[in-house]
Amino acid sequence: MQGSLTNITIGIAHVYCLLGPVGFKDSQVTGEIGPGYIKQGSPGFDNLVYKTDIAIQSAVQLINDDPTTLPGVHINIKRFTDCGPWTPTSVETWSGSTGGYATAVMTTDIIERHSDVIGVLGFETSTTAKSVAQVLSLAQIPYCSGVSASPRLSNRNNFPYFWRTLSFNGFGDSLFRLFQAWNVQRIAILSQKGDDLSYSTLINLEKSLGGHGITVLGSFQVANPSDATYLSYISMSLMKTSARYIMILGQSEFTAHMMFELGNIGLVDSSRVYMGINYPDPRGNATEVFGNVFFDYIRGFIFIAQLGEVNSPIYNKSRDALRPFSGYNISNSDFDGSFLPNYFDCLNTMVKGFSNLLQSGATPQDLASRRLNSQMNSSLFQNTGYKGILSYPQPTQYDDTGDIKLRMLYLYMTGNDFEQIIFGETDADATSYSNHPGSEPVFFGGGSIPPPDGPIPAPSQIYGLNSIRGIIIITGSLLGILIMIFAAGILFEFRKNKLIRSASVPEIISICVGGFIICLSLLAYIGEVTVTTCKSRVVGVLLGFSLMVSPLVFKNAAVIAVSGAQTRLREKEVRLIILKFRIADILMIMIAVGLSIFWWLRSSMAPVVFHMPGSTYARCLEHKTGSSLMTSALYTYSGILLIGLAATSIFSFRVQMAAYNEGSLTSIVLVSILLGFCLHRGISESADDRTDFTTAVIKWALVMFVFGMVVGVRILAVWQEYQEKALLSKKTSTHSFFSQQRSSSNASARHSERSYVQDPTQKPRKIKFKMIEAGSRRSLFCYKRSFFYSSPWDTGVASIHFLEARSRVWLLVESLHSAECLVLSDSKDISQAGHFVHFKPALCSIKFEFESEALAASFCQECVLGVNQMKGR
């Protein structure tokens, strides 16, 4: 070695425990690895370890032989095992993940005992690499990997000194371009359970493909491909969903075993296309492990990789440089399939970064002593100007996360050993797909036309004007919309009516708007199911639910706050309390709007097509990953509103004024919403082609039910009041409980007759009335406006009135708090039951309670007599 050169050392982190007894001291490999150590064509992972090692040796030799690459510096290498020393059982017991030993022993040796190592090249699975990269980053030692492709490793905050020449971050965008060219809309995914690369790529892939509208029919995490029970479940699922494009995410050995098992159960055929990020290669001789049938099963397998331009000058130079170290010529497929270009580019990028530091004024001695390592984060190697094998003829570039920017290549396997042929590629930014010149894919069975991604399309079940279900949904939706608009108009017109004012006009109109939105969202069930219609169904229900429930909660909370005040409140104070609760109501609704927008942007909900004999139907489903946080936020928001409704329902029973007491009403609303939710969830769990229709009907029925109880009842009461007032004269209507004089105490009755004139051209119309005094001072009454609403019990005086011109009889009950009217068609509407007397015409009713049955009988008898007298019977 020339004395003028400064020695630096680059470490190799590899699974040397699989290579054999090469000699170990702690984690360092002390033996030499040279030509003939592994015979040509030797199967097994040890052959891959060997080829990677000699590739790095040959790349170092090329650099050392060129004094212009790193002037004044000679590179040495040190080898470190990340899985411990070799033992006779190492190959059988190695699981692929060695993070514990690599972190606790290997990285400690590199950092503390081998201070001459200023950079590391790693051949490690993503599961192992993530811990090694984090520890080396803390020690400011640059680390480049050629095989660790997990998207998790793109986190610059956790791994600032890590970069790589293989990455599947953004892999889904590239795959979408291929599917777009092949007109593929559906895919199933099988991933290796417990493998970091598989899991991280699965999450990235589901999110990316879902965003592009590709339907993931199912994703299955497989721990053991030979598990017959789980394999049977996968088989049934793939056949049920007619999955034709199947992605396998896992290490090469897992992929090989998966393909073998799928082939054995008859799922490898010309109608299905299998693809993966690693090509199927078992640990050991494939023929000995699986038999010759294995190469039949992998024929047509699509291997997705980032490879360089074959036969470029730098490609040929690097491949040929291996000959002195291997003792034999390495083929292009072996060169690429062993990821050797990745390590040539890893090393040369690292060395070019070192060279740039020296050109900025640093010395080789500074470089060798780690004094420059603080400057060696991944940004130093991002754009070095090095033109590598993978990026030829462009300079090798890395993004801000340390991931190499490369085109994605698509290769098919011929079944002739592990031979692979490129047929297509996407550019580095995944904006387009193009066929490789002079090549086309060859699928299982020999065809070159991509098979359809499902069975021959069956008629799709779509709700519209040509189906009964569609007509029902459209009719219900339009009817609901018209009812809400009409109701809002009526409420505005009679906004000064006491029944409407007691319900608070802004809040009750908000309920109409909420019902309008939900009824409008039902139209999203009409026509073809798309991502937009799927999301519209959810957002429409959330906004409508918020506009209907939130006003109920905060209006009743305001009433509770006012009625529960310990001191008499002035009008200004009452208005301030109401204003505060209305502002809270508006904020709650705005939160719903914000959640809806974020959910719409983040949700992966999309239509999934299901097949049944003779037709298909689509349902809106959300992927398990990608948007679960926002969906949980929607459920949380809805739960908070329902809890608020339950709380106000309980406290509302303390409100004394009948017109403002909505405890029973809110309780029924709460129960109905919970019942509707349970029905919806139950139907969704056992979904079929009628599920969407049934769901739409449940939504409509629930909205109309809540609307009827909260709004409809009040509109009906206003209408009845309007009708009754038209029958009464001003004098009769001003008749007061306090102005009546009792002429006797033995239940004597007093008759009177009054006249009033509505129009000067008409004759006066006479109204007769009779006071019912029997026990009325000691009676309680309860007025029931509808099936859902009853007033609190109160004391009052009853009188019967008769409009001769219309032959109309009605009962008037006056108390300190209210005056209630009830039209009586006949004396048969009056009945006694013990202490109670019932007046039960049509919709409304009044019930009286007396101290004794005798008083009740006397009151009932006098009322019947009065009605009969009025009608002249």
Coordinates of C-alpha atoms in Angstrom, one line a residue, residues 326-861:
S326 CA -16.5 -15.1 -8.4
G327 CA -14.4 -17.2 -10.7
Y328 CA -17.3 -17.4 -13.2
N329 CA -19.4 -15.2 -15.4
I330 CA -22.6 -13.9 -13.8
S331 CA -25.7 -13.6 -16.1
N332 CA -27.8 -10.4 -16.3
S333 CA -30.7 -12.0 -14.6
D334 CA -28.5 -13.2 -11.7
F335 CA -26.9 -9.8 -11.6
D336 CA -30.2 -8.0 -11.3
G337 CA -32.0 -10.6 -9.3
S338 CA -29.4 -10.5 -6.6
F339 CA -29.7 -6.7 -6.3
L340 CA -26.1 -6.3 -7.1
P341 CA -26.6 -3.0 -9.1
N342 CA -28.1 -1.6 -5.9
Y343 CA -24.9 -2.1 -4.0
F344 CA -22.7 -0.8 -6.7
D345 CA -24.7 2.4 -6.6
C346 CA -24.9 2.5 -2.8
L347 CA -21.1 2.3 -2.5
N348 CA -20.4 4.8 -5.4
T349 CA -22.9 7.3 -4.1
M350 CA -21.3 7.1 -0.6
V351 CA -17.8 7.5 -2.1
K352 CA -18.9 10.4 -4.3
G353 CA -20.3 12.2 -1.2
F354 CA -17.0 11.7 0.6
S355 CA -15.2 13.1 -2.4
N356 CA -17.4 16.2 -2.4
L357 CA -16.5 16.8 1.3
L358 CA -12.8 16.6 0.4
Q359 CA -13.2 19.0 -2.4
S360 CA -14.8 21.5 0.0
G361 CA -11.5 21.7 1.9
A362 CA -11.5 18.7 4.3
T363 CA -8.6 16.3 4.5
P364 CA -8.5 12.6 4.1
Q365 CA -7.4 12.4 7.7
D366 CA -10.5 14.2 8.8
L367 CA -12.5 11.8 6.8
A368 CA -10.9 8.7 8.2
S369 CA -11.2 9.9 11.9
R370 CA -15.0 10.5 11.7
R371 CA -14.5 14.2 12.2
L372 CA -16.6 14.8 9.2
N373 CA -19.4 12.4 10.1
S374 CA -21.7 15.1 11.5
Q375 CA -22.0 16.4 7.8
M376 CA -22.9 12.9 6.5
N377 CA -26.6 12.8 6.8
S378 CA -28.6 11.7 3.7
S379 CA -28.7 15.1 2.2
L380 CA -24.9 14.9 1.5
F381 CA -25.6 12.0 -0.9
Q382 CA -28.9 13.3 -2.3
N383 CA -27.5 14.8 -5.6
T384 CA -23.8 13.9 -5.8
G385 CA -23.6 13.9 -9.6
Y386 CA -22.8 10.2 -9.8
K387 CA -24.3 8.4 -12.8
G388 CA -25.2 5.0 -11.5
I389 CA -26.3 1.7 -13.0
L390 CA -29.9 2.1 -11.9
S391 CA -30.5 5.6 -13.2
Y392 CA -28.3 5.4 -16.4
P393 CA -28.0 7.7 -18.4
Q394 CA -29.2 10.2 -15.8
P395 CA -27.4 11.0 -12.5
T396 CA -28.6 9.1 -9.5
Q397 CA -30.9 11.2 -7.4
Y398 CA -32.6 10.8 -4.0
D399 CA -35.6 12.6 -2.6
D400 CA -35.7 14.4 0.7
T401 CA -36.5 11.2 2.6
G402 CA -33.4 9.4 1.2
D403 CA -35.4 7.3 -1.3
I404 CA -33.9 6.8 -4.7
K405 CA -35.9 8.3 -7.6
L406 CA -36.2 5.6 -10.2
R407 CA -38.5 4.2 -12.8
M408 CA -40.5 1.0 -11.8
L409 CA -40.0 -2.0 -14.1
Y410 CA -42.4 -4.8 -14.7
L411 CA -41.0 -8.3 -15.5
Y412 CA -42.7 -11.6 -16.2
M413 CA -41.2 -14.9 -15.2
T414 CA -40.9 -17.5 -18.1
G415 CA -40.9 -20.6 -15.9
N416 CA -37.4 -21.4 -17.3
D417 CA -35.7 -21.5 -13.9
F418 CA -35.9 -18.0 -12.5
E419 CA -35.7 -16.2 -15.8
Q420 CA -37.4 -12.8 -16.0
I421 CA -38.1 -10.5 -19.0
I422 CA -39.0 -6.8 -18.8
F423 CA -42.2 -5.9 -20.6
G424 CA -43.1 -2.4 -19.2
E425 CA -42.1 0.5 -17.0
T426 CA -43.4 3.6 -15.3
D427 CA -41.4 6.8 -15.0
A428 CA -39.8 7.9 -11.7
D429 CA -42.7 10.2 -10.8
A430 CA -45.3 7.5 -11.7
T431 CA -47.1 9.7 -14.1
S432 CA -47.2 7.3 -17.1
Y433 CA -46.8 3.7 -18.1
S434 CA -45.1 2.5 -21.3
N435 CA -44.4 -0.9 -22.8
H436 CA -40.8 -1.9 -23.0
P437 CA -39.6 -1.8 -26.7
G438 CA -40.0 -5.2 -28.4
S439 CA -41.6 -6.9 -25.4
E440 CA -45.0 -7.8 -24.1
P441 CA -46.1 -9.7 -21.0
V442 CA -46.7 -13.5 -21.2
F443 CA -49.2 -14.7 -18.6
F444 CA -49.8 -18.2 -17.3
G445 CA -51.1 -20.2 -20.2
G446 CA -49.1 -18.3 -22.8
G447 CA -51.5 -15.4 -23.5
S448 CA -50.3 -11.8 -23.8
I449 CA -53.7 -10.0 -23.3
P450 CA -54.4 -9.1 -19.7
P451 CA -57.3 -11.2 -18.5
P452 CA -60.4 -9.4 -17.2
D453 CA -60.2 -8.4 -13.6
G454 CA -63.5 -10.3 -12.8
P455 CA -66.0 -12.6 -14.4
I456 CA -67.9 -11.6 -17.5
P457 CA -69.8 -8.6 -16.4
A458 CA -73.3 -9.5 -15.2
P459 CA -76.1 -6.9 -15.2
S460 CA -75.5 -4.5 -12.4
Q461 CA -78.4 -3.8 -10.0
I462 CA -78.9 0.0 -10.1
Y463 CA -81.8 1.8 -8.4
G464 CA -83.6 4.1 -10.9
L465 CA -87.0 4.8 -12.5
N466 CA -87.0 1.4 -14.0
S467 CA -87.0 -0.5 -10.7
I468 CA -89.6 -0.6 -7.9
R469 CA -87.0 0.0 -5.2
G470 CA -85.7 3.1 -7.1
I471 CA -89.1 4.5 -7.5
I472 CA -89.8 4.1 -3.8
I473 CA -86.6 5.8 -2.9
I474 CA -87.1 8.7 -5.3
T475 CA -90.7 9.1 -4.2
G476 CA -89.8 9.0 -0.5
S477 CA -86.9 11.5 -1.0
L478 CA -89.0 14.0 -3.0
L479 CA -91.9 13.7 -0.6
G480 CA -89.7 14.3 2.3
I481 CA -88.1 17.3 0.6
L482 CA -91.5 18.8 -0.1
I483 CA -92.7 18.1 3.4
M484 CA -89.7 19.8 4.9
I485 CA -90.1 22.9 2.7
F486 CA -93.8 23.1 3.4
A487 CA -93.3 22.7 7.1
A488 CA -90.6 25.4 7.2
G489 CA -93.0 27.8 5.4
I490 CA -95.8 27.1 7.9
L491 CA -93.5 27.5 10.8
F492 CA -92.3 30.9 9.5
E493 CA -95.8 32.0 8.8
F494 CA -97.0 31.2 12.3
R495 CA -93.8 32.1 14.0
K496 CA -95.6 34.3 16.6
N497 CA -97.9 31.5 17.6
K498 CA -97.3 30.4 21.2
L499 CA -97.0 26.7 20.3
I500 CA -94.3 27.6 17.7
R501 CA -92.6 30.1 19.8
S502 CA -92.3 27.7 22.7
A503 CA -90.4 25.4 20.4
S504 CA -88.1 28.2 19.4
V505 CA -88.4 29.2 15.7
P506 CA -84.7 29.1 14.6
E507 CA -84.2 25.7 16.2
I508 CA -87.3 24.1 14.8
I509 CA -86.6 25.4 11.3
S510 CA -83.1 24.0 11.6
I511 CA -84.7 20.6 12.2
C512 CA -86.6 21.0 8.9
V513 CA -83.3 21.9 7.1
G514 CA -81.6 18.8 8.6
G515 CA -84.5 16.6 7.4
F516 CA -84.3 18.2 4.0
I517 CA -80.6 17.4 3.7
I518 CA -81.0 13.7 4.7
C519 CA -84.0 13.3 2.3
L520 CA -81.8 14.9 -0.4
S521 CA -78.9 12.6 0.4
L522 CA -81.2 9.6 -0.3
L523 CA -81.0 10.5 -4.0
A524 CA -77.3 9.3 -3.7
Y525 CA -78.8 5.7 -3.8
I526 CA -80.1 6.4 -7.3
G527 CA -78.0 5.5 -10.3
E528 CA -74.5 4.0 -10.5
V529 CA -72.6 3.7 -7.2
T530 CA -69.5 5.8 -7.2
V531 CA -67.0 7.2 -4.7
T532 CA -68.8 10.5 -4.8
T533 CA -72.3 9.0 -4.1
C534 CA -70.8 6.8 -1.3
K535 CA -69.4 9.8 0.5
S536 CA -72.5 11.8 -0.1
R537 CA -74.6 9.3 1.7
V538 CA -72.4 9.6 4.8
V539 CA -71.9 13.3 4.8
G540 CA -75.6 14.0 4.1
V541 CA -76.6 11.9 7.2
L542 CA -74.0 13.5 9.4
L543 CA -75.0 17.1 8.5
G544 CA -78.7 16.3 8.7
F545 CA -78.2 14.5 12.0
S546 CA -76.3 17.5 13.4
L547 CA -79.0 20.0 12.2
M548 CA -81.8 17.9 13.8
V549 CA -80.3 16.8 17.1
S550 CA -78.0 19.7 18.0
P551 CA -80.8 22.3 18.2
L552 CA -82.9 19.9 20.3
V553 CA -80.0 19.5 22.7
F554 CA -79.0 23.2 23.1
K555 CA -82.6 24.6 23.1
N556 CA -83.6 22.3 25.9
A557 CA -80.4 23.0 27.7
A558 CA -81.3 26.8 27.5
V559 CA -84.8 26.0 28.9
I560 CA -83.3 24.0 31.8
A561 CA -80.8 26.8 32.6
V562 CA -83.6 29.4 32.6
S563 CA -86.1 27.4 34.6
G564 CA -83.5 26.2 37.1
A565 CA -82.3 29.7 38.0
Q566 CA -82.3 30.3 41.7
T567 CA -83.3 33.9 41.4
R568 CA -85.9 35.7 39.2
L569 CA -84.2 36.5 35.8
R570 CA -84.8 39.7 33.9
E571 CA -85.7 39.5 30.2
K572 CA -82.2 40.7 29.2
E573 CA -80.6 37.9 31.3
V574 CA -82.9 35.3 29.7
R575 CA -82.1 36.5 26.2
L576 CA -78.3 36.3 27.0
I577 CA -78.6 32.7 28.2
I578 CA -80.5 31.8 25.1
L579 CA -77.9 33.5 22.9
K580 CA -75.0 31.6 24.5
F581 CA -76.7 28.3 23.9
R582 CA -77.5 29.2 20.3
I583 CA -73.9 30.1 19.7
A584 CA -72.9 26.7 21.1
D585 CA -75.4 25.1 18.8
I586 CA -73.9 26.9 15.7
L587 CA -70.4 25.9 16.8
M588 CA -71.5 22.3 17.1
I589 CA -73.0 22.4 13.6
M590 CA -69.8 24.0 12.2
I591 CA -67.8 21.2 13.8
A592 CA -70.0 18.7 11.8
V593 CA -69.3 20.7 8.6
G594 CA -65.5 20.6 9.3
L595 CA -65.5 16.9 10.1
S596 CA -67.5 16.2 6.9
I597 CA -65.0 18.1 4.8
F598 CA -62.0 16.3 6.4
W599 CA -63.7 12.9 6.2
W600 CA -64.5 13.5 2.5
L601 CA -60.9 14.3 1.7
R602 CA -59.3 11.5 3.9
S603 CA -61.9 8.7 3.5
S604 CA -61.1 5.6 1.5
M605 CA -64.7 4.7 1.1
A606 CA -65.5 3.3 -2.4
P607 CA -68.0 1.0 -4.0
V608 CA -67.2 -2.7 -3.8
V609 CA -68.9 -5.0 -6.4
F610 CA -70.5 -8.3 -5.1
H611 CA -71.6 -11.0 -7.4
M612 CA -74.7 -13.2 -7.2
P613 CA -76.4 -15.5 -9.7
G614 CA -77.3 -13.5 -12.8
S615 CA -76.4 -10.0 -11.6
T616 CA -74.1 -7.9 -9.4
Y617 CA -74.6 -5.1 -6.9
A618 CA -72.3 -2.6 -5.4
R619 CA -72.0 -1.5 -1.7
C620 CA -70.1 1.4 -0.2
L621 CA -67.3 0.1 2.0
E622 CA -64.4 1.8 3.7
H623 CA -60.9 0.2 3.8
K624 CA -59.7 -0.7 7.3
T625 CA -56.7 1.5 6.9
G626 CA -56.2 5.1 5.7
S627 CA -59.3 6.8 7.2
S628 CA -60.1 5.0 10.4
L629 CA -59.2 8.0 12.5
M630 CA -61.6 10.3 10.7
T631 CA -64.4 7.7 10.8
S632 CA -63.8 7.3 14.6
A633 CA -64.1 11.1 14.8
L634 CA -67.6 11.0 13.1
Y635 CA -68.8 8.3 15.6
T636 CA -67.4 10.2 18.5
Y637 CA -69.1 13.4 17.4
S638 CA -72.4 11.6 17.0
G639 CA -72.0 9.9 20.4
I640 CA -71.4 13.3 22.1
L641 CA -74.6 14.7 20.6
L642 CA -76.6 11.6 21.7
I643 CA -75.2 11.9 25.3
G644 CA -76.2 15.5 25.3
L645 CA -79.7 14.6 24.1
A646 CA -79.9 12.0 26.9
A647 CA -78.8 14.5 29.6
T648 CA -81.2 17.2 28.5
S649 CA -84.0 14.6 28.3
I650 CA -83.5 13.7 31.9
F651 CA -83.2 17.3 33.2
S652 CA -86.2 18.5 31.1
F653 CA -88.6 16.7 33.3
R654 CA -87.8 19.3 36.0
V655 CA -89.3 22.1 33.8
Q656 CA -92.7 23.1 35.3
M657 CA -94.2 24.9 32.3
A658 CA -95.9 22.4 30.1
A659 CA -95.3 24.2 26.9
Y660 CA -91.5 24.1 27.4
N661 CA -91.3 20.6 28.9
E662 CA -89.9 18.2 26.2
G663 CA -88.6 15.5 28.4
S664 CA -90.8 12.8 26.9
L665 CA -90.3 14.1 23.4
T666 CA -86.5 14.0 23.6
S667 CA -86.5 10.6 25.2
I668 CA -88.5 9.2 22.3
V669 CA -86.2 10.9 19.8
L670 CA -83.2 9.4 21.5
V671 CA -84.6 5.9 21.6
S672 CA -85.7 6.0 18.0
I673 CA -82.2 7.2 16.8
L674 CA -80.5 4.4 18.8
L675 CA -83.0 1.9 17.4
G676 CA -82.4 3.1 13.9
F677 CA -78.6 2.8 14.4
C678 CA -78.9 -0.7 15.7
L679 CA -81.1 -1.7 12.8
H680 CA -78.7 -0.2 10.3
R681 CA -75.7 -2.0 11.9
G682 CA -77.5 -5.3 12.0
I683 CA -78.5 -5.1 8.4
S684 CA -75.0 -4.1 7.3
E685 CA -73.5 -7.2 9.1
S686 CA -75.6 -9.5 7.0
A687 CA -75.5 -7.5 3.7
D688 CA -77.1 -8.6 0.5
D689 CA -78.5 -6.9 -2.7
R690 CA -81.3 -5.3 -0.6
T691 CA -79.1 -3.7 2.0
D692 CA -78.8 -0.3 0.4
F693 CA -82.6 -0.1 -0.2
T694 CA -83.4 -1.2 3.3
T695 CA -80.9 1.3 4.7
A696 CA -82.4 4.1 2.7
V697 CA -85.9 3.2 3.9
I698 CA -84.7 3.1 7.5
K699 CA -83.1 6.6 7.1
W700 CA -86.3 8.0 5.6
A701 CA -88.6 6.5 8.2
L702 CA -86.4 7.7 11.1
V703 CA -86.2 11.2 9.7
M704 CA -90.0 11.4 9.2
F705 CA -90.6 9.9 12.6
V706 CA -88.4 12.4 14.4
F707 CA -89.8 15.2 12.3
G708 CA -93.4 14.2 13.0
M709 CA -92.8 14.1 16.8
V710 CA -90.8 17.4 17.0
V711 CA -92.3 19.5 14.2
G712 CA -95.4 17.7 12.8
V713 CA -97.2 17.6 16.1
R714 CA -96.8 21.3 16.6
I715 CA -98.0 22.1 13.1
L716 CA -101.1 19.9 13.7
A717 CA -101.8 21.6 17.0
V718 CA -101.5 25.0 15.4
W719 CA -103.9 23.9 12.7
Q720 CA -106.4 22.6 15.3
E721 CA -106.1 25.7 17.4
Y722 CA -106.7 27.8 14.2
Q723 CA -109.8 25.8 13.5
E724 CA -111.1 26.0 17.0
K725 CA -110.6 29.8 17.3
A726 CA -112.6 30.3 14.2
L727 CA -115.6 28.8 16.1
L728 CA -115.3 30.9 19.2
S729 CA -116.3 34.5 19.7
K730 CA -114.0 37.0 21.3
K731 CA -116.3 37.2 24.3
T732 CA -116.3 33.5 24.8
S733 CA -112.6 33.2 24.4
T734 CA -112.0 35.8 27.1
H735 CA -114.1 33.9 29.6
S736 CA -111.9 33.5 32.7
F737 CA -111.4 31.0 35.4
F738 CA -111.4 33.9 38.0
S739 CA -114.6 35.6 36.8
Q740 CA -117.0 32.8 37.4
Q741 CA -119.4 33.0 40.3
R742 CA -120.8 29.8 41.7
S743 CA -124.6 30.1 42.4
S744 CA -124.8 26.9 44.5
S745 CA -122.7 24.1 46.0
N746 CA -124.9 21.2 44.9
A747 CA -123.6 21.0 41.4
S748 CA -126.2 23.3 39.9
A749 CA -125.5 24.4 36.3
R750 CA -125.8 27.8 34.7
H751 CA -126.7 28.3 31.0
S752 CA -126.0 31.3 29.0
E753 CA -126.4 32.4 25.4
R754 CA -124.3 35.0 23.6
S755 CA -124.2 36.4 20.1
Y756 CA -121.4 37.7 17.9
V757 CA -121.2 39.1 14.4
Q758 CA -118.4 38.3 12.0
D759 CA -119.7 40.3 9.1
P760 CA -122.2 43.3 9.2
T761 CA -124.1 41.7 6.3
Q762 CA -124.6 38.5 8.1
K763 CA -127.0 37.6 10.9
P764 CA -125.7 37.3 14.4
R765 CA -124.5 33.7 15.2
K766 CA -125.4 32.4 18.7
I767 CA -123.0 30.5 21.0
K768 CA -124.5 28.7 24.0
F769 CA -122.3 27.7 26.9
K770 CA -122.7 25.8 30.1
M771 CA -120.4 25.9 33.2
I772 CA -119.7 22.4 34.7
E773 CA -119.3 23.0 38.4
A774 CA -119.7 19.5 39.8
G775 CA -116.3 18.9 41.5
S776 CA -114.4 21.0 39.0
R777 CA -112.7 23.0 41.7
R778 CA -111.3 19.9 43.2
S779 CA -110.4 18.2 39.8
L780 CA -107.1 17.7 38.0
F781 CA -106.9 17.5 34.3
C782 CA -104.3 16.4 31.7
Y783 CA -104.4 17.4 28.0
K784 CA -103.0 14.9 25.5
R785 CA -102.3 16.6 22.1
S786 CA -101.0 13.5 20.3
F787 CA -99.8 9.9 21.0
F788 CA -96.4 11.3 21.8
Y789 CA -97.2 14.3 24.0
S790 CA -99.2 14.8 27.2
S791 CA -99.2 18.0 29.3
P792 CA -98.4 18.0 33.0
W793 CA -101.4 17.7 35.4
D794 CA -103.1 21.0 36.3
T795 CA -106.3 22.2 38.1
G796 CA -109.0 23.9 36.0
V797 CA -112.7 24.7 35.4
A798 CA -114.6 23.1 32.5
S799 CA -117.4 24.5 30.4
I800 CA -119.3 23.2 27.4
H801 CA -119.9 25.5 24.4
F802 CA -122.2 25.1 21.4
L803 CA -122.2 26.9 18.0
E804 CA -125.7 26.6 16.7
A805 CA -125.0 27.6 13.1
R806 CA -122.4 24.9 12.8
S807 CA -124.0 22.4 15.2
R808 CA -120.5 22.2 16.8
V809 CA -119.9 21.3 20.6
W810 CA -116.6 21.7 22.3
L811 CA -115.1 21.5 25.8
L812 CA -113.2 24.4 27.2
V813 CA -110.9 23.9 30.2
E814 CA -109.2 26.9 31.8
S815 CA -106.4 27.0 34.4
L816 CA -104.0 29.5 35.6
H817 CA -101.4 28.5 32.9
S818 CA -103.5 27.6 29.9
A819 CA -106.8 27.2 28.2
E820 CA -107.4 24.0 26.2
C821 CA -110.3 23.3 23.8
L822 CA -111.6 19.9 22.6
V823 CA -114.3 19.4 19.9
L824 CA -116.9 16.8 21.0
S825 CA -118.8 15.0 18.3
D826 CA -121.2 13.2 20.7
S827 CA -121.8 12.5 24.3
K828 CA -120.4 9.0 23.7
D829 CA -117.0 10.7 23.7
I830 CA -117.4 11.1 27.5
S831 CA -116.8 8.1 29.8
Q832 CA -116.0 7.4 33.4
A833 CA -113.5 4.9 34.9
G834 CA -113.3 5.0 38.7
H835 CA -111.9 8.4 39.8
F836 CA -111.3 9.4 36.1
V837 CA -113.4 11.0 33.4
H838 CA -112.2 10.7 29.8
F839 CA -113.0 12.9 26.8
K840 CA -111.8 10.9 23.8
P841 CA -112.6 12.3 20.4
A842 CA -110.3 11.7 17.3
L843 CA -106.6 12.7 17.9
C844 CA -106.6 14.7 21.1
S845 CA -108.0 13.9 24.6
I846 CA -108.5 15.3 28.0
K847 CA -108.6 13.3 31.3
F848 CA -109.9 14.5 34.6
E849 CA -109.2 13.0 38.1
F850 CA -111.4 13.5 41.1
E851 CA -111.1 12.8 44.8
S852 CA -113.9 10.2 44.7
E853 CA -115.9 8.2 42.3
A854 CA -119.1 10.0 43.3
L855 CA -117.6 13.4 42.2
A856 CA -116.4 11.8 39.0
A857 CA -119.8 10.3 38.3
S858 CA -121.6 13.6 39.0
F859 CA -119.1 15.5 36.7
C860 CA -119.5 12.9 33.9
Q861 CA -123.3 12.9 34.2

